[in-house]
Amino acid sequence: MVIHTVRQGDSIYSIANRYDVPMQKIIADNRLENPERLVVGQTIVVLSDTTNHIVEPGESLYSIARQYGVTVSGILRINPDITNPSRLEVGQVIVIPVPSKKLGTIEVNGYAFPNINRTTLADTLPHLTYISIFSYQVRPDGSLAPIEDTSIIQTARQQKVAPLMVITNIKEGGSFDSDLANTILTNEQVQNTLFDNIIKTLGKGYYGLDIDFEYLYPRDRENYNRFIKRAVDTLHPLGYTVTTALAPKTSTGQIGLLYEAHDYAFHGATVDHVVIMTYEWGFTYSEARAVAPINLVEEVIQYAVSVIPSKKILMGIPNYGYNWTLPFVQGSAAQSLSHTAAVNLAASVNARIEFDTTAQSPYFRYYDSSRRQHEVWFEDARSIEAKLKLVDQYNLGGVSYWTINSFFPQNWLVLESMYDVKKVL
């Protein structure tokens, strides 16, 4: 795999020639909707075992080898025409071997809404270990608001992907609700009813349960721990796994309604997996910024692995970006968009895509027809690669995508080039 960043004057034809890969393969692999209109700063993933490097002033074989993560001897082995390794000429073309060794095998989870497009679902399932179908909303009496999940469960199992049942404290017609969670966590009769309903629903073909309770009152921390333990003690003997979703904390005592009741150490010691929601630094009502800046994601992972067995951790990756209108006004809402839509938007407004090296995330700015300035942050092959490297660096169990309802081909090209995906069915 080579991640090529489009430069001024690039075309699919020139990129194909550079890497000696057919144009149609590049177009098909990246699912380019408009291959004749590339955007400066856009990434193109090229699946090849070699790449060509054009020597620039001041470069040496050693610096070139370091740039690509290969050895000088490896370069010389496939470039027999280099007779004097210490003397390169500017403009000289050198063939670079692309390391093909993968970093290991990981587990991959994807959250999906029941209305996911069936083509998107079919395209995504080969890359997944689990699919978490979002969500069964728990009612105050312990019953569950129904969802249409039978078809997804059957399709997932046919593709050897394990479906996970997701329960949430989302109030019907609303959002995550602290009072609803308190009712569930403090009433034994409600829990008895709830677990009866969970077990019945799991029997539809689910592999396990994913508990996503958010915005819990700090006073419910121990109540939530007891609830988690009850879930494990009830479901493990029946052959089901238990996963929990955790807010992105950087310390045990982190203050805030989103964080305080999520006891990393207890969850890590009790459940099978934790999904850490390492996204939403940039969110609908925030100022314009990266959704999952790598430096802040890594801070969360550093804390997480200090209190949770690393192989239980599935690191969250956002499969969406945001388009903000500037200047930011408190209470104004950004528009969510897919990564593919972000690149298409950049093309339509003739924007140049920039890359923030600290956040390791792409962004661009443009003016709309009303002369309002916009700022768009999203993910591309470079930012996905940076996040996936953390999985290897911290020996994590894998990753979890929110959500897989839109298909981002470059993500899967990068992931499959770096890791094998574990199947549990």
Coordinates of C-alpha atoms in Angstrom, one line a residue:
M1 CA 0.0 0.0 0.0
V2 CA 1.1 3.5 -0.9
I3 CA -0.8 6.6 0.2
H4 CA -0.4 9.2 -2.5
T5 CA -1.3 12.8 -1.7
V6 CA -2.4 14.6 -4.9
R7 CA -0.2 17.5 -6.0
Q8 CA -0.8 20.3 -8.4
G9 CA -0.8 18.8 -11.9
D10 CA -1.5 15.2 -10.8
S11 CA -4.0 13.0 -12.7
I12 CA -5.0 9.4 -12.4
Y13 CA -2.9 8.8 -15.5
S14 CA 0.2 10.3 -14.0
I15 CA -0.3 8.6 -10.6
A16 CA -0.9 5.2 -12.4
N17 CA 2.4 5.7 -14.4
R18 CA 4.3 6.7 -11.3
Y19 CA 3.4 3.5 -9.4
D20 CA 3.1 1.3 -12.5
V21 CA -0.5 0.3 -11.6
P22 CA -3.5 0.3 -14.0
M23 CA -5.6 3.4 -13.9
Q24 CA -8.8 1.4 -13.6
K25 CA -7.5 -0.5 -10.6
I26 CA -6.8 2.8 -8.8
I27 CA -10.2 4.1 -9.7
A28 CA -11.9 0.9 -8.7
D29 CA -10.0 0.5 -5.4
N30 CA -10.7 4.0 -4.3
R31 CA -14.2 4.1 -5.8
L32 CA -13.5 7.5 -7.3
E33 CA -16.7 9.1 -8.3
N34 CA -15.0 11.7 -10.5
P35 CA -11.5 10.5 -11.4
E36 CA -11.1 13.3 -13.9
R37 CA -11.3 15.9 -11.1
L38 CA -8.8 15.3 -8.3
V39 CA -8.3 17.7 -5.5
V40 CA -4.9 19.0 -4.4
G41 CA -4.3 17.4 -1.0
Q42 CA -6.7 14.5 -1.6
T43 CA -5.3 11.0 -0.8
I44 CA -5.3 8.1 -3.2
V45 CA -4.5 4.6 -1.9
V46 CA -2.4 2.6 -4.4
L47 CA -2.2 -1.1 -3.8
S48 CA 1.3 -2.1 -5.1
D49 CA 4.4 -3.8 -3.9
T50 CA 6.7 -1.0 -5.2
T51 CA 6.6 2.7 -5.7
N52 CA 8.7 5.1 -7.7
H53 CA 10.6 7.9 -6.0
I54 CA 11.9 11.0 -7.8
V55 CA 15.1 12.2 -6.2
E56 CA 15.0 15.7 -4.9
P57 CA 17.9 18.1 -4.0
G58 CA 19.8 17.0 -0.9
E59 CA 18.4 13.5 -0.7
S60 CA 20.5 10.4 -0.2
L61 CA 19.7 6.7 -0.4
Y62 CA 19.8 6.7 3.4
S63 CA 17.3 9.5 3.8
I64 CA 15.0 8.0 1.1
A65 CA 15.1 4.6 2.8
R66 CA 14.1 6.2 6.1
Q67 CA 11.3 8.1 4.4
Y68 CA 9.7 4.9 3.2
G69 CA 10.7 2.7 6.2
V70 CA 12.9 0.3 4.1
T71 CA 16.6 -0.5 4.0
V72 CA 19.3 0.9 1.7
S73 CA 20.2 -2.7 0.7
G74 CA 16.5 -3.4 -0.1
I75 CA 16.5 -0.4 -2.5
L76 CA 19.7 -1.4 -4.1
R77 CA 18.5 -5.0 -4.6
I78 CA 15.7 -3.9 -7.0
N79 CA 17.6 -1.0 -8.6
P80 CA 20.7 -2.7 -10.1
D81 CA 21.3 0.3 -12.3
I82 CA 22.4 2.3 -9.2
T83 CA 26.2 1.7 -9.6
N84 CA 27.3 4.5 -7.2
P85 CA 24.9 4.6 -4.2
S86 CA 26.6 7.7 -2.8
R87 CA 25.9 9.8 -5.9
L88 CA 22.2 10.3 -6.9
E89 CA 21.0 12.7 -9.5
V90 CA 18.1 15.1 -9.0
G91 CA 15.2 13.8 -11.0
Q92 CA 16.5 10.3 -11.0
V93 CA 13.7 7.7 -10.6
I94 CA 14.3 5.0 -7.9
V95 CA 12.0 2.0 -7.4
I96 CA 11.1 1.6 -3.7
P97 CA 10.0 -1.8 -2.3
V98 CA 6.9 -1.4 -0.2
P99 CA 6.9 -3.5 2.9
S100 CA 4.1 -6.0 2.8
K101 CA 4.3 -7.5 6.2
K102 CA 1.2 -6.9 8.2
L103 CA 1.2 -5.7 11.8
G104 CA -0.9 -8.5 13.1
T105 CA -4.6 -9.6 13.5
I106 CA -7.2 -7.4 15.1
E107 CA -10.9 -7.3 15.9
V108 CA -13.0 -4.8 14.1
N109 CA -16.4 -3.6 15.2
G110 CA -18.8 -1.4 13.3
Y111 CA -21.9 0.3 14.7
A112 CA -24.8 0.3 12.2
F113 CA -28.2 1.7 12.2
P114 CA -31.0 -0.7 11.1
N115 CA -31.6 1.4 8.0
I116 CA -28.1 0.9 6.6
N117 CA -28.1 0.6 2.8
R118 CA -27.8 -3.1 1.9
T119 CA -25.1 -2.5 -0.6
T120 CA -23.0 -0.6 2.0
L121 CA -23.6 -3.4 4.5
A122 CA -22.5 -6.1 2.0
D123 CA -19.4 -4.1 1.1
T124 CA -18.4 -3.6 4.7
L125 CA -19.1 -6.9 6.4
P126 CA -16.0 -8.7 4.9
H127 CA -13.9 -6.2 7.0
L128 CA -15.6 -6.8 10.3
T129 CA -15.4 -9.1 13.3
Y130 CA -18.5 -7.7 14.9
I131 CA -21.5 -5.5 13.9
S132 CA -23.2 -3.6 16.7
I133 CA -26.8 -2.9 15.7
F134 CA -27.8 0.5 17.2
S135 CA -29.9 0.3 19.3
Y136 CA -32.5 -1.1 21.7
Q137 CA -33.6 1.7 23.9
V138 CA -34.4 0.6 27.4
R139 CA -37.7 1.8 28.8
P140 CA -38.3 2.8 32.4
D141 CA -40.2 -0.5 33.0
G142 CA -37.4 -2.7 31.6
S143 CA -39.0 -3.3 28.3
L144 CA -37.2 -2.6 25.0
A145 CA -38.2 -0.3 22.2
P146 CA -38.2 -2.7 19.1
I147 CA -36.0 -2.3 16.1
E148 CA -35.9 -4.1 12.7
D149 CA -32.7 -6.1 13.1
T150 CA -33.6 -9.6 11.9
S151 CA -32.3 -9.1 8.3
I152 CA -29.0 -7.6 9.5
I153 CA -28.4 -10.4 11.9
Q154 CA -29.0 -13.0 9.3
T155 CA -26.8 -11.2 6.7
A156 CA -24.0 -10.7 9.2
R157 CA -23.9 -14.3 10.2
Q158 CA -23.9 -15.4 6.6
Q159 CA -20.7 -13.3 6.2
K160 CA -19.2 -14.8 9.5
V161 CA -19.6 -11.4 11.3
A162 CA -20.8 -11.6 14.9
P163 CA -23.9 -9.4 15.6
L164 CA -23.9 -7.6 18.9
M165 CA -27.1 -6.4 20.5
V166 CA -26.8 -2.7 21.7
I167 CA -28.8 -1.4 24.6
T168 CA -28.9 2.3 25.4
N169 CA -30.4 4.7 27.9
I170 CA -31.7 6.9 25.1
K171 CA -35.2 8.1 25.9
E172 CA -37.6 7.4 23.2
G173 CA -37.9 10.4 21.0
G174 CA -35.0 12.0 22.8
S175 CA -31.3 11.5 23.7
F176 CA -29.2 9.8 26.3
D177 CA -31.1 10.4 29.6
S178 CA -29.5 10.4 33.1
D179 CA -32.9 9.9 34.9
L180 CA -33.8 6.9 32.7
A181 CA -30.4 5.3 33.5
N182 CA -30.9 6.0 37.2
T183 CA -34.3 4.2 37.1
I184 CA -32.8 1.2 35.5
L185 CA -29.7 1.1 37.7
T186 CA -31.5 1.4 41.0
N187 CA -34.6 -0.7 40.6
E188 CA -34.1 -4.5 40.9
Q189 CA -37.5 -5.3 39.5
V190 CA -36.9 -3.2 36.4
Q191 CA -33.6 -5.0 36.0
N192 CA -35.2 -8.4 36.3
T193 CA -37.6 -7.5 33.5
L194 CA -34.8 -5.9 31.4
F195 CA -32.6 -9.0 31.6
D196 CA -35.5 -11.3 30.7
N197 CA -36.0 -9.1 27.6
I198 CA -32.3 -9.0 26.8
I199 CA -32.0 -12.8 26.9
K200 CA -35.1 -13.2 24.7
T201 CA -33.7 -10.7 22.1
L202 CA -30.2 -12.2 22.1
G203 CA -31.9 -15.4 21.0
K204 CA -32.6 -13.9 17.6
G205 CA -29.1 -14.8 16.6
Y206 CA -26.9 -12.3 18.5
Y207 CA -23.4 -13.1 19.6
G208 CA -23.3 -10.8 22.6
L209 CA -24.5 -7.7 24.3
D210 CA -23.0 -4.1 23.9
I211 CA -24.1 -1.8 26.8
D212 CA -23.9 1.9 25.8
F213 CA -25.1 3.9 28.8
E214 CA -24.0 7.5 28.7
Y215 CA -24.4 10.7 30.7
L216 CA -24.9 8.8 34.0
Y217 CA -25.1 10.6 37.2
P218 CA -21.8 10.4 39.1
R219 CA -23.7 8.9 42.1
D220 CA -24.7 6.0 39.8
R221 CA -21.0 4.9 39.3
E222 CA -21.3 1.9 41.7
N223 CA -24.8 1.1 40.6
Y224 CA -23.5 0.9 37.0
N225 CA -20.6 -1.3 38.0
R226 CA -23.1 -3.7 39.7
F227 CA -25.3 -3.7 36.6
I228 CA -22.3 -4.5 34.4
K229 CA -21.3 -7.4 36.8
R230 CA -24.9 -8.7 36.7
A231 CA -24.9 -8.6 32.9
V232 CA -21.6 -10.6 32.8
D233 CA -22.8 -13.1 35.5
T234 CA -26.1 -13.6 33.7
L235 CA -24.9 -13.8 30.1
H236 CA -21.6 -15.5 30.2
P237 CA -23.1 -18.9 31.4
L238 CA -25.5 -18.6 28.4
G239 CA -22.5 -18.3 26.0
Y240 CA -22.9 -14.5 25.3
T241 CA -20.1 -11.9 25.4
V242 CA -20.5 -8.5 27.1
T243 CA -19.0 -5.3 25.7
T244 CA -19.3 -1.8 27.1
A245 CA -18.9 1.6 25.5
L246 CA -16.8 4.1 27.5
A247 CA -16.3 7.9 27.3
P248 CA -12.8 9.0 26.3
K249 CA -11.2 9.6 29.7
T250 CA -7.6 10.6 30.4
S251 CA -7.6 10.1 34.2
T252 CA -9.6 8.2 36.8
G253 CA -11.0 11.3 38.4
Q254 CA -11.9 13.1 35.3
I255 CA -14.8 15.5 36.1
G256 CA -18.0 15.7 34.0
L257 CA -21.3 14.0 33.5
L258 CA -20.0 12.1 30.5
Y259 CA -17.1 10.6 32.4
E260 CA -17.5 10.1 36.2
A261 CA -19.7 7.0 36.2
H262 CA -17.5 5.2 33.7
D263 CA -15.1 3.2 35.8
Y264 CA -12.4 2.1 33.4
A265 CA -10.6 -0.3 35.8
F266 CA -13.9 -2.1 36.8
H267 CA -15.0 -2.4 33.2
G268 CA -11.6 -3.7 32.1
A269 CA -11.6 -6.3 34.8
T270 CA -15.2 -7.5 34.2
V271 CA -16.3 -7.3 30.6
D272 CA -15.0 -9.0 27.4
H273 CA -14.3 -5.8 25.4
V274 CA -14.6 -2.1 25.9
V275 CA -15.2 0.3 23.0
I276 CA -13.6 3.6 23.8
M277 CA -15.4 6.5 22.1
T278 CA -12.3 8.4 21.0
Y279 CA -14.1 10.9 18.8
E280 CA -16.2 14.0 19.1
W281 CA -13.6 16.6 20.1
G282 CA -15.0 18.4 17.1
F283 CA -18.8 17.9 17.3
T284 CA -22.0 19.4 16.1
Y285 CA -22.1 22.3 18.5
S286 CA -18.3 22.9 18.9
E287 CA -15.9 25.2 17.2
A288 CA -14.3 23.9 14.0
R289 CA -11.7 21.3 14.8
A290 CA -10.6 17.7 14.1
V291 CA -13.2 15.1 15.2
A292 CA -10.5 12.8 16.5
P293 CA -7.1 14.5 16.7
I294 CA -4.4 11.9 17.1
N295 CA -2.6 13.6 19.9
L296 CA -5.8 13.7 22.1
V297 CA -6.8 10.2 21.1
E298 CA -3.4 8.9 22.2
E299 CA -3.7 10.6 25.6
V300 CA -6.9 8.6 26.1
I301 CA -5.3 5.3 25.0
Q302 CA -2.3 5.9 27.3
Y303 CA -4.6 6.2 30.3
A304 CA -6.8 3.3 29.1
V305 CA -4.0 0.8 28.8
S306 CA -2.8 1.7 32.3
V307 CA -6.0 0.3 33.9
I308 CA -7.5 -2.0 31.2
P309 CA -6.0 -5.1 29.6
S310 CA -4.9 -3.7 26.2
K311 CA -6.3 -6.6 24.2
K312 CA -9.8 -5.8 25.6
I313 CA -9.7 -2.3 24.1
L314 CA -11.4 -1.5 20.8
M315 CA -10.4 2.1 19.9
G316 CA -13.1 4.2 18.4
I317 CA -12.6 5.7 14.9
P318 CA -15.1 8.2 13.4
N319 CA -16.5 7.5 10.0
Y320 CA -17.8 11.1 9.5
G321 CA -16.7 14.7 9.4
Y322 CA -18.2 18.1 10.0
N323 CA -18.8 21.3 8.0
W324 CA -18.8 24.4 10.2
T325 CA -19.9 27.9 9.2
L326 CA -17.5 30.6 10.3
P327 CA -17.2 32.6 12.4
F328 CA -18.4 30.2 15.1
V329 CA -21.5 31.2 17.0
Q330 CA -22.3 29.5 20.3
G331 CA -25.3 27.2 19.7
S332 CA -24.9 27.0 15.9
A333 CA -24.8 23.5 14.4
A334 CA -22.2 22.0 12.1
Q335 CA -23.4 19.8 9.3
S336 CA -22.3 16.1 9.4
L337 CA -20.9 14.6 6.2
S338 CA -19.1 11.5 5.0
H339 CA -15.5 11.5 4.1
T340 CA -16.3 10.9 0.4
A341 CA -18.8 13.8 0.5
A342 CA -16.1 16.0 2.0
V343 CA -13.7 15.4 -0.9
N344 CA -16.5 15.9 -3.4
L345 CA -17.4 19.2 -1.7
A346 CA -13.7 20.3 -1.9
A347 CA -13.8 19.5 -5.6
S348 CA -17.0 21.4 -6.2
V349 CA -15.8 24.6 -4.5
N350 CA -12.2 24.4 -5.8
A351 CA -10.7 24.1 -2.3
R352 CA -7.3 22.8 -1.5
I353 CA -7.2 20.1 1.2
E354 CA -4.7 20.8 4.0
F355 CA -3.3 18.4 6.6
D356 CA -2.8 19.3 10.3
T357 CA 0.3 17.5 11.4
T358 CA -0.5 17.7 15.1
A359 CA -4.1 16.4 14.8
Q360 CA -3.1 14.2 11.9
S361 CA -6.3 15.2 10.2
P362 CA -7.3 16.8 6.8
Y363 CA -9.3 19.9 6.5
F364 CA -10.2 22.7 4.1
R365 CA -11.9 26.1 4.0
Y366 CA -14.1 27.7 1.4
Y367 CA -16.7 30.4 0.8
D368 CA -20.3 29.5 -0.1
S369 CA -22.5 31.4 -2.6
S370 CA -23.6 33.8 0.2
R371 CA -19.9 34.6 1.0
R372 CA -20.0 32.7 4.3
Q373 CA -16.8 31.0 5.1
H374 CA -16.8 27.3 6.0
E375 CA -14.3 24.9 7.6
V376 CA -14.5 21.2 7.0
W377 CA -12.7 18.5 9.0
F378 CA -12.8 14.8 8.1
E379 CA -10.7 11.7 7.8
D380 CA -8.5 10.4 4.9
A381 CA -6.1 7.6 4.3
R382 CA -3.3 9.4 6.2
S383 CA -5.4 10.0 9.3
I384 CA -6.7 6.5 9.3
E385 CA -3.2 5.1 9.0
A386 CA -2.1 7.2 11.9
K387 CA -4.9 6.0 14.1
L388 CA -4.4 2.3 13.1
K389 CA -0.7 2.6 14.1
L390 CA -1.8 3.3 17.6
V391 CA -3.4 -0.2 17.7
D392 CA 0.0 -1.8 17.1
Q393 CA 1.9 0.7 19.3
Y394 CA -0.3 0.0 22.3
N395 CA -1.1 -3.6 21.6
L396 CA -4.8 -3.0 21.5
G397 CA -7.4 -5.6 20.6
G398 CA -8.7 -3.6 17.6
V399 CA -10.9 -0.8 16.5
S400 CA -14.6 0.2 16.4
Y401 CA -16.2 2.5 13.8
W402 CA -19.0 5.0 14.4
T403 CA -20.8 4.3 12.1
I404 CA -20.5 2.0 9.1
N405 CA -23.7 3.5 7.5
S406 CA -21.6 5.2 4.9
F407 CA -18.9 3.4 3.0
F408 CA -15.4 4.9 3.0
P409 CA -13.3 2.7 0.7
Q410 CA -9.9 4.1 1.6
N411 CA -10.4 3.1 5.3
W412 CA -10.8 -0.5 4.4
L413 CA -7.9 -0.4 1.9
V414 CA -5.6 0.9 4.6
L415 CA -6.9 -1.4 7.4
E416 CA -6.6 -4.5 5.3
S417 CA -3.1 -3.5 4.2
M418 CA -2.0 -3.2 7.8
Y419 CA -3.9 -5.9 9.6
D420 CA -5.7 -9.2 9.2
V421 CA -9.3 -9.1 10.6
K422 CA -10.2 -11.7 13.1
K423 CA -13.4 -13.7 12.7
V424 CA -15.0 -15.3 15.7
L425 CA -17.8 -17.2 13.9

